[in-house]
mmCIF file of C-alpha atoms in Angstrom:
data_model
loop_
_atom_site.group_PDB
_atom_site.id
_atom_site.type_symbol
_atom_site.label_atom_id
_atom_site.label_comp_id
_atom_site.label_asym_id
_atom_site.label_seq_id
_atom_site.Cartn_x
_atom_site.Cartn_y
_atom_site.Cartn_z
ATOM 1 C CA MET Y 81 -32.013 -12.450 2.223
ATOM 2 C CA THR Y 82 -33.995 -15.128 0.445
ATOM 3 C CA ALA Y 83 -34.218 -15.229 -3.368
ATOM 4 C CA LEU Y 84 -37.661 -15.172 -4.756
ATOM 5 C CA THR Y 85 -38.698 -17.756 -7.252
ATOM 6 C CA PHE Y 86 -40.561 -16.456 -10.231
ATOM 7 C CA SER Y 87 -42.397 -18.687 -12.585
ATOM 8 C CA ASP Y 88 -41.329 -16.803 -15.744
ATOM 9 C CA VAL Y 89 -37.698 -15.817 -15.458
ATOM 10 C CA ALA Y 90 -35.812 -19.179 -15.782
ATOM 11 C CA GLY Y 91 -33.619 -19.034 -18.930
ATOM 12 C CA HIS Y 92 -34.558 -15.352 -19.614
ATOM 13 C CA GLU Y 93 -31.580 -13.353 -20.668
ATOM 14 C CA ASN Y 94 -31.947 -11.066 -17.553
ATOM 15 C CA GLU Y 95 -32.587 -13.899 -15.120
ATOM 16 C CA THR Y 96 -29.399 -13.191 -13.177
ATOM 17 C CA TYR Y 97 -30.209 -9.546 -12.714
ATOM 18 C CA VAL Y 98 -33.890 -10.174 -11.788
ATOM 19 C CA ARG Y 99 -32.917 -12.727 -9.126
ATOM 20 C CA TYR Y 100 -30.122 -10.528 -7.794
ATOM 21 C CA LEU Y 101 -32.433 -7.434 -7.366
ATOM 22 C CA ALA Y 102 -35.172 -9.703 -5.805
ATOM 23 C CA THR Y 103 -32.654 -10.978 -3.284
ATOM 24 C CA LEU Y 104 -31.767 -7.446 -2.304
ATOM 25 C CA GLY Y 105 -35.519 -6.786 -1.903
ATOM 26 C CA LEU Y 106 -35.558 -4.018 -4.591
ATOM 27 C CA ILE Y 107 -38.094 -5.851 -6.800
ATOM 28 C CA SER Y 108 -40.953 -8.208 -6.329
ATOM 29 C CA GLY Y 109 -43.275 -10.055 -8.701
ATOM 30 C CA PHE Y 110 -46.939 -10.243 -9.236
ATOM 31 C CA ALA Y 111 -49.388 -12.078 -6.978
ATOM 32 C CA ASP Y 112 -49.544 -15.076 -9.457
ATOM 33 C CA GLY Y 113 -45.845 -15.675 -8.823
ATOM 34 C CA SER Y 114 -44.624 -14.226 -12.117
ATOM 35 C CA PHE Y 115 -42.191 -11.366 -12.590
ATOM 36 C CA GLY Y 116 -42.941 -10.258 -16.091
ATOM 37 C CA PRO Y 117 -39.405 -9.781 -17.376
ATOM 38 C CA ASP Y 118 -40.528 -8.546 -20.646
ATOM 39 C CA ALA Y 119 -43.463 -6.375 -19.336
ATOM 40 C CA THR Y 120 -43.335 -2.666 -19.762
ATOM 41 C CA LEU Y 121 -42.912 -0.196 -16.784
ATOM 42 C CA THR Y 122 -45.345 2.533 -15.965
ATOM 43 C CA ARG Y 123 -44.364 5.928 -14.460
ATOM 44 C CA ALA Y 124 -45.884 4.862 -11.088
ATOM 45 C CA GLU Y 125 -44.026 1.485 -11.053
ATOM 46 C CA ALA Y 126 -40.767 3.397 -11.733
ATOM 47 C CA ALA Y 127 -41.421 5.820 -8.979
ATOM 48 C CA THR Y 128 -41.990 2.876 -6.638
ATOM 49 C CA LEU Y 129 -38.852 0.969 -7.739
ATOM 50 C CA ILE Y 130 -36.650 4.073 -7.401
ATOM 51 C CA GLU Y 131 -37.959 4.837 -3.872
ATOM 52 C CA ILE Y 132 -37.699 1.251 -2.645
ATOM 53 C CA SER Y 133 -34.136 1.242 -3.805
ATOM 54 C CA ASN Y 134 -33.703 4.439 -1.780
ATOM 55 C CA GLY Y 135 -34.827 2.669 1.370
ATOM 56 C CA TYR Y 136 -38.387 3.780 1.629
ATOM 57 C CA ASP Y 137 -41.258 1.555 2.424
ATOM 58 C CA ASP Y 138 -45.055 2.088 2.876
ATOM 59 C CA THR Y 139 -44.628 3.382 6.314
ATOM 60 C CA SER Y 140 -42.118 6.127 5.407
ATOM 61 C CA LEU Y 141 -43.942 7.717 2.449
ATOM 62 C CA PRO Y 142 -45.815 11.016 2.549
ATOM 63 C CA ALA Y 143 -49.581 10.776 3.174
ATOM 64 C CA SER Y 144 -50.222 13.828 1.125
ATOM 65 C CA ALA Y 145 -48.650 15.651 -1.746
ATOM 66 C CA PRO Y 146 -45.632 17.779 -0.920
ATOM 67 C CA ALA Y 147 -45.355 21.229 -2.313
ATOM 68 C CA GLY Y 148 -44.937 21.115 -6.083
ATOM 69 C CA CYS Y 149 -46.096 17.436 -6.265
ATOM 70 C CA ASP Y 150 -49.874 17.886 -6.154
ATOM 71 C CA PHE Y 151 -50.899 16.218 -9.485
ATOM 72 C CA THR Y 152 -54.442 16.033 -10.349
ATOM 73 C CA ASP Y 153 -54.357 12.478 -11.505
ATOM 74 C CA VAL Y 154 -52.759 11.149 -8.312
ATOM 75 C CA ALA Y 155 -55.216 10.548 -5.497
ATOM 76 C CA ALA Y 156 -54.279 9.636 -1.851
ATOM 77 C CA SER Y 157 -56.239 6.405 -2.298
ATOM 78 C CA ASP Y 158 -54.117 5.370 -5.316
ATOM 79 C CA TRP Y 159 -51.690 2.423 -4.450
ATOM 80 C CA PHE Y 160 -48.807 4.551 -5.908
ATOM 81 C CA SER Y 161 -49.593 7.924 -4.454
ATOM 82 C CA GLY Y 162 -46.872 8.007 -1.741
ATOM 83 C CA TRP Y 163 -44.339 6.560 -4.034
ATOM 84 C CA VAL Y 164 -45.075 9.193 -6.740
ATOM 85 C CA TRP Y 165 -45.031 11.987 -4.196
ATOM 86 C CA GLN Y 166 -41.743 10.795 -2.672
ATOM 87 C CA ALA Y 167 -40.062 10.473 -6.125
ATOM 88 C CA CYS Y 168 -41.277 14.027 -6.974
ATOM 89 C CA ASP Y 169 -40.191 15.378 -3.716
ATOM 90 C CA ASP Y 170 -36.806 13.917 -4.016
ATOM 91 C CA GLY Y 171 -36.444 15.446 -7.468
ATOM 92 C CA TYR Y 172 -36.236 12.106 -9.343
ATOM 93 C CA MET Y 173 -39.497 12.515 -11.313
ATOM 94 C CA ASN Y 174 -41.659 15.419 -12.387
ATOM 95 C CA GLY Y 175 -45.065 15.718 -13.883
ATOM 96 C CA VAL Y 176 -45.726 15.698 -17.612
ATOM 97 C CA GLY Y 177 -47.325 19.084 -17.632
ATOM 98 C CA GLY Y 178 -50.733 20.541 -16.948
ATOM 99 C CA GLY Y 179 -50.724 19.402 -13.326
ATOM 100 C CA LEU Y 180 -50.486 15.757 -14.355
ATOM 101 C CA PHE Y 181 -48.136 12.967 -13.540
ATOM 102 C CA ASP Y 182 -49.654 10.386 -15.955
ATOM 103 C CA PRO Y 183 -48.875 7.432 -13.529
ATOM 104 C CA ASN Y 184 -50.214 4.689 -15.824
ATOM 105 C CA ASN Y 185 -48.353 5.738 -18.937
ATOM 106 C CA LEU Y 186 -45.417 3.854 -20.063
ATOM 107 C CA LEU Y 187 -42.042 5.411 -19.742
ATOM 108 C CA THR Y 188 -40.057 6.388 -22.785
ATOM 109 C CA ARG Y 189 -36.302 5.765 -23.041
ATOM 110 C CA GLY Y 190 -35.808 9.460 -22.717
ATOM 111 C CA GLN Y 191 -37.735 9.691 -19.556
ATOM 112 C CA ILE Y 192 -35.773 6.665 -18.132
ATOM 113 C CA VAL Y 193 -32.590 8.352 -18.923
ATOM 114 C CA THR Y 194 -33.771 11.615 -17.321
ATOM 115 C CA ILE Y 195 -34.952 9.787 -14.181
ATOM 116 C CA LEU Y 196 -31.694 7.838 -13.803
ATOM 117 C CA ASN Y 197 -29.633 10.864 -14.312
ATOM 118 C CA ASN Y 198 -31.697 12.760 -11.574
ATOM 119 C CA VAL Y 199 -31.154 9.825 -9.211
ATOM 120 C CA ALA Y 200 -27.328 9.600 -10.054
ATOM 121 C CA GLU Y 201 -26.907 13.286 -9.553
ATOM 122 C CA SER Y 202 -28.588 13.101 -6.115
ATOM 123 C CA GLY Y 203 -25.912 10.913 -4.690
ATOM 124 C CA THR Y 204 -28.479 9.440 -2.227
ATOM 125 C CA VAL Y 205 -29.265 6.021 -3.750
ATOM 126 C CA PRO Y 206 -26.858 3.351 -2.474
ATOM 127 C CA THR Y 207 -25.213 1.290 -5.068
ATOM 128 C CA PRO Y 208 -24.814 -2.369 -4.186
ATOM 129 C CA SER Y 209 -21.222 -3.384 -4.529
ATOM 130 C CA ALA Y 210 -22.055 -6.494 -6.422
ATOM 131 C CA ILE Y 211 -23.295 -4.491 -9.388
ATOM 132 C CA THR Y 212 -20.365 -3.465 -11.569
ATOM 133 C CA TYR Y 213 -20.240 -1.306 -14.575
ATOM 134 C CA SER Y 214 -19.946 -4.323 -16.785
ATOM 135 C CA ASN Y 215 -23.079 -5.781 -15.301
ATOM 136 C CA ILE Y 216 -24.927 -2.482 -15.935
ATOM 137 C CA LEU Y 217 -23.619 -2.476 -19.508
ATOM 138 C CA GLY Y 218 -24.892 -6.163 -19.894
ATOM 139 C CA ILE Y 219 -28.307 -5.060 -18.631
ATOM 140 C CA ALA Y 220 -28.342 -2.264 -21.141
ATOM 141 C CA LEU Y 221 -27.275 -4.402 -24.006
ATOM 142 C CA HIS Y 222 -29.833 -7.166 -23.200
ATOM 143 C CA SER Y 223 -32.648 -4.707 -22.870
ATOM 144 C CA ARG Y 224 -32.308 -3.483 -26.597
#
């Protein structure tokens, strides 16, 4: 796999991790060639990242909401709809109540922990062997 070159990660504290995940094809940047290492993450973006790491692509996502995942704020025409529906169907992410997913809202630390716990408990997401517990700890410490 070829590593992507981002215009804004050189020298960043998480440069190694960004480049590694990009090489695996798990993340990509923006159309302008940047990655946004200090940018925030929306709920829709998190659903996308999780399902890409689970091996899904645009062609393998649901075209309509599975049972229990029919959120009133996620339309089939939204770029993130299939990703959100798959993350919901897999049990990784739920709505926020009232029939809403709130796709453009930023994740809280508590939501991230819940999502990662759901993914870990599923046992379905492959873990690249090059990511060790010390790397994960490093990512967590750098992200504070």
